[in-house]
CSV table of C-alpha atoms in Angstrom, one decimal:
chain,number,residue,atom,x,y,z
A,1,UNK,CA,41.9,-12.9,78.1
A,2,UNK,CA,38.2,-13.5,77.9
A,3,UNK,CA,36.7,-13.5,81.4
A,4,UNK,CA,38.0,-12.9,84.9
A,5,UNK,CA,37.4,-16.3,86.5
A,6,UNK,CA,39.9,-17.9,88.8
A,7,UNK,CA,41.6,-19.9,86.0
A,8,UNK,CA,41.9,-16.9,83.8
A,9,UNK,CA,43.4,-14.7,86.5
A,10,UNK,CA,45.8,-17.5,87.4
A,11,UNK,CA,47.0,-17.5,83.8
A,12,UNK,CA,47.0,-13.7,83.6
A,13,UNK,CA,49.3,-13.3,86.6
A,14,UNK,CA,51.8,-15.9,85.3
A,15,UNK,CA,51.8,-14.5,81.8
A,16,UNK,CA,52.4,-10.9,83.1
A,17,UNK,CA,55.4,-12.1,85.1
A,18,UNK,CA,56.7,-13.8,82.0
A,19,UNK,CA,56.7,-10.4,80.2
A,20,UNK,CA,53.4,-10.4,78.4
A,21,UNK,CA,51.1,-7.5,78.4
A,22,UNK,CA,47.8,-8.9,79.5
A,23,UNK,CA,44.3,-7.4,79.1
A,24,UNK,CA,41.3,-9.1,80.6
A,25,UNK,CA,37.8,-8.5,79.2
A,26,UNK,CA,35.0,-9.5,81.7
A,27,UNK,CA,31.3,-9.1,80.7
A,28,UNK,CA,30.2,-8.7,84.3
A,29,UNK,CA,31.2,-6.0,86.8
A,30,UNK,CA,33.5,-8.1,88.9
A,31,UNK,CA,36.1,-10.9,89.0
A,32,UNK,CA,36.1,-14.4,90.3
A,33,UNK,CA,33.7,-16.3,88.1
A,34,UNK,CA,31.7,-18.5,90.4
A,35,UNK,CA,33.6,-17.4,93.5
A,36,UNK,CA,31.2,-14.8,94.7
A,37,UNK,CA,29.9,-13.2,97.9
A,38,UNK,CA,26.4,-12.0,98.7
A,39,UNK,CA,26.2,-9.2,101.3
A,40,UNK,CA,23.3,-7.6,103.1
A,41,UNK,CA,22.7,-6.0,106.5
A,42,UNK,CA,26.2,-6.8,107.7
A,43,UNK,CA,25.9,-10.5,106.8
A,44,UNK,CA,28.2,-12.1,104.2
A,45,UNK,CA,27.9,-15.4,102.4
A,46,UNK,CA,30.2,-17.4,100.0
A,47,UNK,CA,27.8,-18.4,97.2
A,48,UNK,CA,30.4,-20.5,95.4
A,49,UNK,CA,32.9,-22.9,96.9
A,50,UNK,CA,33.0,-22.7,100.7
A,51,UNK,CA,36.4,-24.4,101.3
A,52,UNK,CA,39.7,-24.6,99.5
A,53,UNK,CA,41.3,-28.0,98.7
A,54,UNK,CA,44.9,-28.4,97.6
A,55,UNK,CA,46.1,-24.9,98.7
A,56,UNK,CA,49.5,-25.8,97.3
A,57,UNK,CA,48.1,-24.8,93.8
A,58,UNK,CA,47.6,-21.2,95.0
A,59,UNK,CA,50.7,-21.1,97.1
A,60,UNK,CA,52.6,-22.0,93.9
A,61,UNK,CA,50.8,-19.2,92.0
A,62,UNK,CA,51.8,-16.6,94.6
A,63,UNK,CA,55.4,-17.9,94.8
A,64,UNK,CA,55.8,-17.7,91.0
A,65,UNK,CA,54.2,-14.2,90.6
A,66,UNK,CA,55.7,-12.1,93.4
A,67,UNK,CA,57.5,-11.7,96.7
A,68,UNK,CA,54.5,-12.0,99.0
A,69,UNK,CA,53.4,-15.6,99.6
A,70,UNK,CA,49.8,-16.6,99.7
A,71,UNK,CA,49.7,-16.5,103.5
A,72,UNK,CA,50.8,-12.9,103.4
A,73,UNK,CA,47.7,-12.0,101.3
A,74,UNK,CA,45.0,-14.1,102.9
A,75,UNK,CA,44.7,-16.0,106.2
A,76,UNK,CA,44.3,-19.7,105.7
A,77,UNK,CA,42.7,-21.8,108.4
A,78,UNK,CA,42.7,-25.6,108.5
A,79,UNK,CA,39.2,-26.7,109.2
A,80,UNK,CA,39.0,-29.4,111.9
A,81,UNK,CA,37.0,-31.5,111.9
A,82,UNK,CA,36.9,-31.5,108.1
A,83,UNK,CA,33.2,-32.3,108.2
A,84,UNK,CA,30.4,-33.6,110.4
A,85,UNK,CA,28.2,-36.2,108.6
A,86,UNK,CA,24.6,-36.9,109.6
A,87,UNK,CA,23.4,-40.1,108.1
A,88,UNK,CA,19.9,-41.3,107.1
A,89,UNK,CA,19.6,-43.5,110.2
A,90,UNK,CA,20.4,-40.6,112.6
A,91,UNK,CA,24.0,-41.6,113.3
A,92,UNK,CA,26.7,-39.0,113.2
A,93,UNK,CA,30.4,-38.7,112.9
A,94,UNK,CA,32.9,-35.8,112.8
A,95,UNK,CA,36.0,-36.7,110.8
A,96,UNK,CA,39.3,-35.2,111.8
A,97,UNK,CA,41.2,-33.2,109.1
A,98,UNK,CA,44.0,-35.0,107.3
A,99,UNK,CA,44.4,-37.8,109.9
A,100,UNK,CA,44.0,-41.4,108.8
A,101,UNK,CA,44.3,-42.8,112.3
A,102,UNK,CA,41.8,-40.2,113.6
A,103,UNK,CA,39.3,-40.9,110.9
A,104,UNK,CA,39.6,-44.6,111.4
A,105,UNK,CA,39.0,-44.2,115.2
A,106,UNK,CA,36.1,-41.8,114.7
A,107,UNK,CA,34.3,-44.1,112.3
A,108,UNK,CA,34.8,-47.2,114.5
A,109,UNK,CA,33.4,-45.3,117.5
A,110,UNK,CA,30.4,-43.8,115.6
A,111,UNK,CA,29.5,-46.5,113.1
A,112,UNK,CA,30.8,-49.7,114.7
A,113,UNK,CA,34.1,-51.7,114.9
A,114,UNK,CA,35.6,-52.5,111.5
A,115,UNK,CA,34.0,-49.5,109.6
A,116,UNK,CA,37.1,-47.4,110.2
A,117,UNK,CA,39.5,-50.0,108.8
A,118,UNK,CA,37.4,-50.5,105.7
A,119,UNK,CA,37.5,-46.8,105.0
A,120,UNK,CA,41.2,-46.6,105.8
A,121,UNK,CA,41.9,-49.5,103.4
A,122,UNK,CA,39.9,-47.7,100.8
A,123,UNK,CA,42.0,-44.6,101.2
A,124,UNK,CA,45.1,-46.6,100.6
A,125,UNK,CA,43.7,-47.8,97.3
A,126,UNK,CA,42.5,-44.3,96.5
A,127,UNK,CA,46.0,-43.0,97.0
A,128,UNK,CA,47.3,-45.4,94.4
A,129,UNK,CA,44.7,-44.0,91.9
A,130,UNK,CA,45.9,-40.5,92.8
A,131,UNK,CA,49.5,-41.4,92.3
A,132,UNK,CA,48.7,-42.9,88.9
A,133,UNK,CA,46.6,-39.9,87.6
A,134,UNK,CA,48.0,-36.8,89.4
A,135,UNK,CA,50.4,-35.6,86.7
A,136,UNK,CA,48.3,-36.3,83.6
A,137,UNK,CA,45.1,-35.0,85.1
A,138,UNK,CA,46.4,-32.0,87.0
A,139,UNK,CA,50.0,-31.0,86.2
A,140,UNK,CA,50.4,-31.8,82.4
A,141,UNK,CA,48.7,-30.6,79.3
A,142,UNK,CA,46.2,-33.2,78.1
A,143,UNK,CA,48.1,-36.0,76.4
A,144,UNK,CA,47.7,-36.4,72.6
A,145,UNK,CA,47.1,-40.1,73.3
A,146,UNK,CA,44.4,-39.3,75.9
A,147,UNK,CA,42.7,-42.6,75.1
A,148,UNK,CA,45.2,-44.2,77.5
A,149,UNK,CA,43.6,-42.2,80.4
A,150,UNK,CA,40.1,-42.9,79.0
A,151,UNK,CA,40.3,-46.7,78.9
A,152,UNK,CA,42.5,-47.6,81.8
A,153,UNK,CA,40.9,-47.6,85.3
A,154,UNK,CA,43.5,-46.5,87.8
A,155,UNK,CA,41.7,-47.5,90.9
A,156,UNK,CA,42.9,-50.9,92.2
A,157,UNK,CA,39.6,-52.3,93.2
A,158,UNK,CA,39.3,-55.4,95.3
A,159,UNK,CA,38.2,-58.5,93.3
A,160,UNK,CA,34.5,-59.2,93.9
A,161,UNK,CA,33.3,-62.8,93.7
A,162,UNK,CA,29.7,-63.4,92.8
A,163,UNK,CA,28.6,-66.9,91.8
A,164,UNK,CA,31.3,-68.2,89.4
A,165,UNK,CA,32.5,-64.8,88.3
A,166,UNK,CA,35.1,-62.4,89.7
A,167,UNK,CA,34.7,-58.7,88.9
A,168,UNK,CA,36.4,-55.5,89.8
A,169,UNK,CA,34.5,-52.3,90.5
A,170,UNK,CA,34.1,-50.0,87.5
A,171,UNK,CA,32.0,-47.4,89.1
A,172,UNK,CA,32.0,-45.5,92.4
A,173,UNK,CA,28.7,-47.1,93.4
A,174,UNK,CA,30.3,-50.5,93.0
A,175,UNK,CA,33.3,-49.5,95.0
A,176,UNK,CA,30.9,-48.6,97.8
A,177,UNK,CA,28.7,-51.6,97.6
A,178,UNK,CA,31.5,-54.2,97.3
A,179,UNK,CA,34.3,-52.7,99.3
A,180,UNK,CA,32.7,-50.5,102.0
A,181,UNK,CA,29.4,-52.3,102.3
A,182,UNK,CA,28.0,-50.2,105.2
A,183,UNK,CA,25.3,-47.9,103.8
A,184,UNK,CA,26.7,-45.0,105.8
A,185,UNK,CA,30.2,-45.4,104.5
A,186,UNK,CA,28.7,-45.7,101.0
A,187,UNK,CA,26.9,-42.4,101.6
A,188,UNK,CA,30.1,-40.8,102.8
A,189,UNK,CA,31.9,-41.9,99.6
A,190,UNK,CA,29.2,-40.9,97.2
A,191,UNK,CA,28.7,-37.5,98.8
A,192,UNK,CA,32.1,-36.4,97.4
A,193,UNK,CA,30.9,-37.2,93.9
A,194,UNK,CA,27.5,-35.6,94.4
A,195,UNK,CA,29.2,-32.4,95.5
A,196,UNK,CA,30.5,-32.1,91.9
A,197,UNK,CA,27.2,-33.2,90.3
A,198,UNK,CA,28.4,-36.7,89.5
A,199,UNK,CA,26.1,-39.7,89.6
A,200,UNK,CA,27.9,-42.5,91.5
A,201,UNK,CA,26.1,-45.2,89.5
A,202,UNK,CA,28.0,-44.1,86.3
A,203,UNK,CA,31.0,-42.2,87.7
A,204,UNK,CA,34.2,-44.3,87.4
A,205,UNK,CA,35.9,-45.8,90.3
A,206,UNK,CA,38.7,-43.3,89.7
A,207,UNK,CA,36.5,-40.8,91.5
A,208,UNK,CA,38.0,-42.3,94.7
A,209,UNK,CA,40.6,-39.6,94.4
A,210,UNK,CA,38.0,-37.0,95.5
A,211,UNK,CA,37.7,-38.1,99.1
A,212,UNK,CA,41.4,-38.9,99.1
A,213,UNK,CA,42.3,-35.3,98.3
A,214,UNK,CA,40.3,-34.1,101.3
A,215,UNK,CA,42.0,-36.7,103.5
A,216,UNK,CA,45.6,-36.2,102.3
A,217,UNK,CA,45.7,-32.5,101.9
A,218,UNK,CA,43.1,-31.3,104.3
A,219,UNK,CA,40.3,-28.8,103.8
A,220,UNK,CA,41.1,-25.1,104.3
A,221,UNK,CA,39.0,-22.0,104.9
A,222,UNK,CA,40.1,-18.5,103.9
A,223,UNK,CA,39.3,-16.0,106.7
A,224,UNK,CA,36.7,-13.6,105.5
A,225,UNK,CA,35.4,-16.1,103.0
A,226,UNK,CA,36.7,-17.8,99.9
A,227,UNK,CA,35.9,-14.6,98.0
A,228,UNK,CA,39.0,-13.2,99.8
A,229,UNK,CA,41.1,-15.7,97.7
A,230,UNK,CA,39.6,-14.3,94.5
A,231,UNK,CA,40.4,-10.7,95.8
A,232,UNK,CA,44.0,-11.7,96.5
A,233,UNK,CA,44.5,-13.3,93.0
A,234,UNK,CA,42.9,-10.2,91.4
A,235,UNK,CA,45.2,-7.9,93.4
A,236,UNK,CA,48.2,-9.9,92.4
A,237,UNK,CA,47.2,-9.5,88.8
A,238,UNK,CA,46.8,-5.8,89.2
A,239,UNK,CA,50.2,-5.6,90.9
A,240,UNK,CA,51.7,-7.4,87.9
A,241,UNK,CA,50.1,-4.7,85.6
A,242,UNK,CA,47.3,-6.9,84.2
A,243,UNK,CA,44.6,-4.6,82.7
A,244,UNK,CA,41.0,-5.4,83.6
A,245,UNK,CA,38.0,-4.2,81.6
A,246,UNK,CA,34.7,-4.9,83.3
A,247,UNK,CA,31.4,-4.7,81.6
A,248,UNK,CA,33.2,-5.6,78.4
A,249,UNK,CA,31.5,-8.5,76.6
A,250,UNK,CA,33.5,-10.2,73.9
A,251,UNK,CA,31.3,-11.1,70.9
A,252,UNK,CA,33.9,-12.6,68.6
A,253,UNK,CA,37.5,-13.7,68.2
A,254,UNK,CA,39.3,-11.9,65.4
A,255,UNK,CA,41.4,-14.1,63.0
A,256,UNK,CA,44.0,-13.2,60.4
A,257,UNK,CA,45.7,-15.8,58.2
A,258,UNK,CA,44.1,-18.6,60.3
A,259,UNK,CA,45.4,-17.3,63.6
A,260,UNK,CA,43.7,-15.6,66.5
A,261,UNK,CA,44.7,-12.0,66.5
A,262,UNK,CA,42.3,-10.3,68.9
A,263,UNK,CA,38.8,-10.0,70.2
A,264,UNK,CA,35.7,-8.0,69.1
A,265,UNK,CA,33.7,-6.4,71.8
A,266,UNK,CA,29.9,-5.8,72.0
A,267,UNK,CA,30.4,-2.1,71.3
A,268,UNK,CA,32.1,-2.9,68.0
A,269,UNK,CA,35.7,-2.1,69.1
A,270,UNK,CA,38.5,-4.6,68.4
A,271,UNK,CA,41.3,-5.3,70.8
A,272,UNK,CA,44.3,-6.7,69.0
A,273,UNK,CA,46.4,-9.5,70.6
A,274,UNK,CA,49.1,-12.0,69.8
A,275,UNK,CA,47.3,-14.6,71.8
A,276,UNK,CA,43.7,-15.0,72.9
A,277,UNK,CA,42.7,-17.1,76.0
A,278,UNK,CA,39.0,-17.9,76.3
A,279,UNK,CA,36.8,-19.5,78.9
A,280,UNK,CA,34.7,-22.6,78.3
A,281,UNK,CA,35.2,-24.3,74.9
A,282,UNK,CA,31.5,-24.7,74.6
A,283,UNK,CA,31.0,-21.0,74.6
A,284,UNK,CA,34.3,-20.2,72.9
A,285,UNK,CA,33.0,-22.0,69.8
A,286,UNK,CA,30.3,-19.4,69.5
A,287,UNK,CA,33.0,-16.8,69.1
A,288,UNK,CA,34.6,-18.5,66.1
A,289,UNK,CA,31.5,-19.5,64.0
A,290,UNK,CA,32.2,-22.0,61.3
A,291,UNK,CA,35.5,-23.1,62.9
A,292,UNK,CA,36.2,-26.3,64.7
A,293,UNK,CA,38.2,-25.9,67.9
A,294,UNK,CA,39.1,-29.6,68.2
A,295,UNK,CA,39.7,-32.5,65.8
A,296,UNK,CA,37.3,-35.4,65.8
A,297,UNK,CA,39.8,-37.7,67.6
A,298,UNK,CA,40.3,-35.2,70.4
A,299,UNK,CA,38.2,-34.7,73.6
A,300,UNK,CA,35.3,-32.5,72.6
A,301,UNK,CA,33.5,-30.0,74.8
A,302,UNK,CA,30.6,-31.4,76.7
A,303,UNK,CA,27.3,-29.5,76.8
A,304,UNK,CA,27.4,-27.2,79.8
A,305,UNK,CA,23.7,-27.2,80.3
A,306,UNK,CA,23.6,-31.0,80.8
A,307,UNK,CA,25.9,-30.7,83.9
A,308,UNK,CA,24.2,-30.4,87.2
A,309,UNK,CA,24.0,-27.1,89.0
A,310,UNK,CA,23.6,-25.9,92.6
A,311,UNK,CA,21.0,-24.2,94.7
A,312,UNK,CA,22.5,-22.1,97.5
A,313,UNK,CA,20.4,-20.8,100.4
A,314,UNK,CA,22.0,-17.9,102.4
A,315,UNK,CA,20.4,-17.7,105.9
A,316,UNK,CA,20.8,-14.6,108.1
A,317,UNK,CA,20.2,-16.0,111.6
A,318,UNK,CA,19.4,-14.3,114.9
A,319,UNK,CA,21.2,-15.9,117.8
A,320,UNK,CA,24.9,-16.7,118.3
A,321,UNK,CA,26.7,-19.5,116.7
A,322,UNK,CA,27.0,-22.2,119.4
A,323,UNK,CA,30.5,-22.9,120.7
A,324,UNK,CA,32.1,-25.9,119.0
A,325,UNK,CA,29.8,-26.0,116.0
A,326,UNK,CA,31.4,-27.7,113.0
A,327,UNK,CA,32.4,-25.5,110.1
A,328,UNK,CA,30.8,-28.0,107.6
A,329,UNK,CA,28.1,-30.5,108.1
A,330,UNK,CA,26.8,-32.9,105.4
A,331,UNK,CA,23.2,-34.1,106.0
A,332,UNK,CA,22.8,-37.2,103.8
A,333,UNK,CA,19.6,-37.9,101.9
A,334,UNK,CA,17.4,-40.6,103.5
A,335,UNK,CA,17.2,-42.4,100.1
A,336,UNK,CA,20.3,-42.2,98.0
A,337,UNK,CA,18.7,-44.1,95.1
A,338,UNK,CA,15.7,-41.8,95.0
A,339,UNK,CA,18.0,-38.8,94.9
A,340,UNK,CA,20.0,-40.2,92.0
A,341,UNK,CA,16.8,-41.2,90.1
A,342,UNK,CA,15.4,-37.7,90.4
A,343,UNK,CA,18.4,-36.3,88.5
A,344,UNK,CA,17.8,-38.8,85.7
A,345,UNK,CA,14.5,-37.2,84.8
A,346,UNK,CA,15.7,-33.7,85.4
A,347,UNK,CA,13.9,-33.1,88.7
A,348,UNK,CA,15.3,-31.8,91.9
A,349,UNK,CA,15.3,-34.5,94.6
A,350,UNK,CA,12.5,-34.5,97.1
A,351,UNK,CA,14.9,-34.9,100.0
A,352,UNK,CA,18.4,-33.8,98.9
A,353,UNK,CA,21.8,-34.2,100.4
A,354,UNK,CA,22.5,-30.8,101.9
A,355,UNK,CA,25.9,-29.3,102.8
A,356,UNK,CA,25.9,-26.8,105.6
A,357,UNK,CA,28.7,-24.2,105.9
A,358,UNK,CA,28.7,-22.1,109.1
A,359,UNK,CA,32.1,-20.5,109.5
A,360,UNK,CA,33.1,-19.0,112.8
A,361,UNK,CA,34.1,-15.7,111.1
A,362,UNK,CA,33.2,-12.3,112.5
A,363,UNK,CA,33.7,-10.8,109.0
A,364,UNK,CA,30.6,-12.5,107.8
A,365,UNK,CA,28.1,-11.4,110.5
A,366,UNK,CA,27.0,-8.1,111.9
A,367,UNK,CA,27.9,-9.0,115.5
A,368,UNK,CA,28.3,-12.1,117.7
A,369,UNK,CA,24.5,-12.1,118.4
A,370,UNK,CA,23.9,-13.3,114.8
A,371,UNK,CA,25.2,-16.0,112.4
A,372,UNK,CA,25.5,-16.4,108.7
A,373,UNK,CA,24.9,-19.9,107.3
A,374,UNK,CA,24.9,-21.3,103.8
A,375,UNK,CA,23.1,-24.4,102.5
A,376,UNK,CA,24.1,-26.0,99.2
A,377,UNK,CA,22.5,-28.8,97.3
A,378,UNK,CA,23.2,-30.4,93.9
A,379,UNK,CA,20.3,-30.0,91.4
A,380,UNK,CA,19.5,-30.2,87.7
A,381,UNK,CA,20.6,-27.2,85.6
A,382,UNK,CA,18.2,-24.6,84.3
A,383,UNK,CA,18.4,-26.4,80.9
A,384,UNK,CA,16.9,-29.5,82.5
A,385,UNK,CA,14.5,-27.9,85.0
A,386,UNK,CA,12.8,-24.5,85.0
A,387,UNK,CA,14.1,-22.7,88.2
A,388,UNK,CA,12.3,-19.5,87.1
A,389,UNK,CA,8.9,-21.2,87.4
A,390,UNK,CA,6.7,-19.5,90.1
A,391,UNK,CA,7.6,-20.9,93.6
A,392,UNK,CA,10.2,-23.4,92.2
A,393,UNK,CA,13.2,-22.0,94.0
A,394,UNK,CA,11.5,-21.2,97.3
A,395,UNK,CA,9.8,-24.6,97.5
A,396,UNK,CA,13.1,-26.4,97.0
A,397,UNK,CA,14.8,-24.0,99.5
A,398,UNK,CA,12.1,-25.0,102.1
A,399,UNK,CA,13.0,-28.6,101.5
A,400,UNK,CA,16.7,-27.9,102.0
A,401,UNK,CA,16.0,-26.1,105.3
A,402,UNK,CA,13.9,-29.0,106.5
A,403,UNK,CA,16.8,-31.4,105.8
A,404,UNK,CA,19.3,-29.0,107.4
A,405,UNK,CA,17.2,-28.9,110.6
A,406,UNK,CA,18.2,-32.5,111.2
A,407,UNK,CA,21.6,-31.2,112.0
A,408,UNK,CA,20.9,-27.6,113.1
A,409,UNK,CA,17.5,-27.5,114.9
A,410,UNK,CA,15.4,-24.4,114.9
A,411,UNK,CA,16.7,-22.8,111.7
A,412,UNK,CA,13.3,-21.5,110.7
A,413,UNK,CA,12.7,-19.8,114.0
A,414,UNK,CA,16.1,-18.2,113.9
A,415,UNK,CA,15.9,-16.9,110.3
A,416,UNK,CA,15.7,-13.2,109.8
A,417,UNK,CA,15.7,-13.5,106.0
A,418,UNK,CA,17.1,-15.7,103.3
A,419,UNK,CA,18.5,-15.4,99.8
A,420,UNK,CA,18.0,-18.3,97.4
A,421,UNK,CA,20.3,-18.6,94.4
A,422,UNK,CA,19.7,-21.2,91.7
A,423,UNK,CA,21.5,-22.2,88.5
A,424,UNK,CA,19.9,-19.1,86.9
A,425,UNK,CA,22.2,-17.0,89.0
A,426,UNK,CA,25.2,-19.2,88.2
A,427,UNK,CA,24.5,-18.7,84.5
A,428,UNK,CA,24.3,-15.0,84.9
A,429,UNK,CA,27.5,-14.8,86.8
A,430,UNK,CA,29.7,-17.3,84.9
A,431,UNK,CA,28.1,-17.6,81.5
A,432,UNK,CA,27.8,-21.3,81.8
A,433,UNK,CA,24.8,-22.5,79.8
A,434,UNK,CA,22.0,-23.5,82.2
A,435,UNK,CA,24.2,-22.7,85.2
A,436,UNK,CA,25.9,-26.0,85.2
A,437,UNK,CA,28.9,-26.6,87.3
A,438,UNK,CA,32.0,-28.4,85.8
A,439,UNK,CA,33.3,-31.6,87.4
A,440,UNK,CA,37.0,-32.3,87.8
A,441,UNK,CA,38.7,-34.4,85.1
A,442,UNK,CA,38.6,-38.1,85.9
A,443,UNK,CA,40.3,-41.1,84.2
A,444,UNK,CA,38.5,-44.1,82.7
A,445,UNK,CA,34.8,-44.1,81.7
A,446,UNK,CA,35.8,-43.9,78.0
A,447,UNK,CA,36.9,-40.3,78.5
A,448,UNK,CA,33.5,-39.0,79.3
A,449,UNK,CA,34.9,-37.1,82.3
A,450,UNK,CA,37.9,-35.7,80.6
A,451,UNK,CA,37.9,-32.1,79.5
A,452,UNK,CA,39.1,-30.6,76.2
A,453,UNK,CA,42.7,-29.6,75.8
A,454,UNK,CA,43.8,-26.1,76.6
A,455,UNK,CA,45.2,-25.7,73.1
A,456,UNK,CA,42.8,-25.5,70.1
A,457,UNK,CA,43.1,-26.1,66.4
A,458,UNK,CA,43.3,-22.3,65.9
A,459,UNK,CA,46.9,-21.1,66.5
A,460,UNK,CA,47.0,-18.5,69.2
A,461,UNK,CA,43.7,-19.5,70.7
A,462,UNK,CA,43.6,-21.3,74.1
A,463,UNK,CA,41.0,-22.2,76.7
A,464,UNK,CA,41.2,-22.0,80.5
A,465,UNK,CA,39.0,-22.7,83.5
A,466,UNK,CA,36.7,-25.4,84.8
A,467,UNK,CA,35.2,-26.5,81.4
A,468,UNK,CA,38.7,-27.1,80.0
A,469,UNK,CA,41.5,-29.5,81.1
A,470,UNK,CA,41.8,-30.3,84.0
A,471,UNK,CA,38.2,-29.5,84.9
A,472,UNK,CA,36.2,-27.9,87.7
A,473,UNK,CA,37.0,-26.9,91.2
A,474,UNK,CA,39.1,-24.2,92.8
A,475,UNK,CA,42.4,-26.2,92.7
A,476,UNK,CA,41.7,-27.4,89.1
A,477,UNK,CA,41.0,-23.9,87.9
A,478,UNK,CA,44.3,-22.7,89.4
A,479,UNK,CA,46.2,-25.5,87.7
A,480,UNK,CA,44.4,-24.8,84.4
A,481,UNK,CA,45.9,-21.3,84.5
A,482,UNK,CA,49.3,-22.7,85.1
A,483,UNK,CA,49.0,-25.0,82.1
A,484,UNK,CA,47.8,-22.3,79.7
A,485,UNK,CA,50.6,-20.0,80.8
A,486,UNK,CA,53.1,-22.7,80.3
A,487,UNK,CA,51.8,-23.5,76.8
A,488,UNK,CA,51.9,-19.9,75.7
A,489,UNK,CA,55.3,-19.1,77.2
A,490,UNK,CA,57.1,-22.4,76.3
A,491,UNK,CA,55.0,-23.5,73.3
A,492,UNK,CA,53.7,-27.0,72.5
A,493,UNK,CA,56.8,-28.7,74.0
A,494,UNK,CA,55.6,-27.6,77.5
A,495,UNK,CA,55.1,-30.7,79.6
A,496,UNK,CA,53.9,-29.3,82.9
A,497,UNK,CA,55.3,-28.3,86.2
A,498,UNK,CA,58.3,-30.3,87.6
């Protein structure tokens, strides 16, 4: 196993239970991939994902790999409200977790009569898109005839009449403009795509499943931070006798008779294996020079460096967290179009949409007279913008704090110190070129948002994690591990979980 990201560890635990001897070679000194924690002076911060969607994926992992269920290994807390949204015009709404009726009522009260029903009707259509794509995009290996997913739009958009023509929405932006209409509802919709680095103007309407997932399955926090989930998965692997080798960089895949038979490490040693599982296909191709991992008619790896990244600002604050403060707040950009246009030229937006995570968790603060708070914004990767330029990171962090103060006044005065992390840090920790963050697989859009199959043209060589099928995100990484384990244990006839 090359790398100890969440997808790789999910596969490793399952393979070990199936009777395989599994060794993991990780070039850094720890596990978890992008699921990291920064600690200093008694403060702790999640620097990757802050919340867990679809916890059933990891519940299934723990059920299939041992006697102790997930809840025996970590404490899961359902976040309610799921998020507070602060819009450009100053209006605000806090959305209840996993309650359609509650969300409809909250939107009607905050944004005006009728807005809740429009959002509720949209969620009904989004559920249909989810039902149509759930299995092929999450639970099954990528279909050989993947073009069916690429060409067919699963979102049942409302016909839109303009002059003498009737059209259906093909992009998420069109869904918002034609079906939701209210600019605040549009911002709410588009923020789910932006969180994954997706441009709503070109992202297919099928991305409607992203807000639906939050609505249908809720958002969850792991007490102690999401890093605790990575710890629990790592410890499950160790309990199943998975061997971890940290500080061990893989520099090549060894082949014999056209089959992957091991890996070569930076120190020149070779570890033999019957099967090799690697991380991102883009990087894995460098380990098999001169070989093609995929046929021309298959989904090919996208350039990691062209994906958007994230800037994360960790704020150590003096003063107690106020009672009743929301766990997550999204402060929407005052000009959505300007934010989107900035990405097109590889520039960070002047006034970004900022996600604020402020968990009420004693494990992440030195005492109750202090608070740890994390700001996150979507930005161009290091490939597209030089985050190492003098002052670049700090200047953008200042803009993020300014935006966040619309929702949490007085942040600057309360700040003891801050840590700014850019796509450069993401690249160092995950190996992703430019520090890009993978998006989840989505149907339609001619397959541009599908990810390569977990199987490759080289027998015995597989890929796992966010850059492979079914794409990025904590839940998707866990499902990627399940698919790879199934393909290795059952062979090409494996058709996914039942």
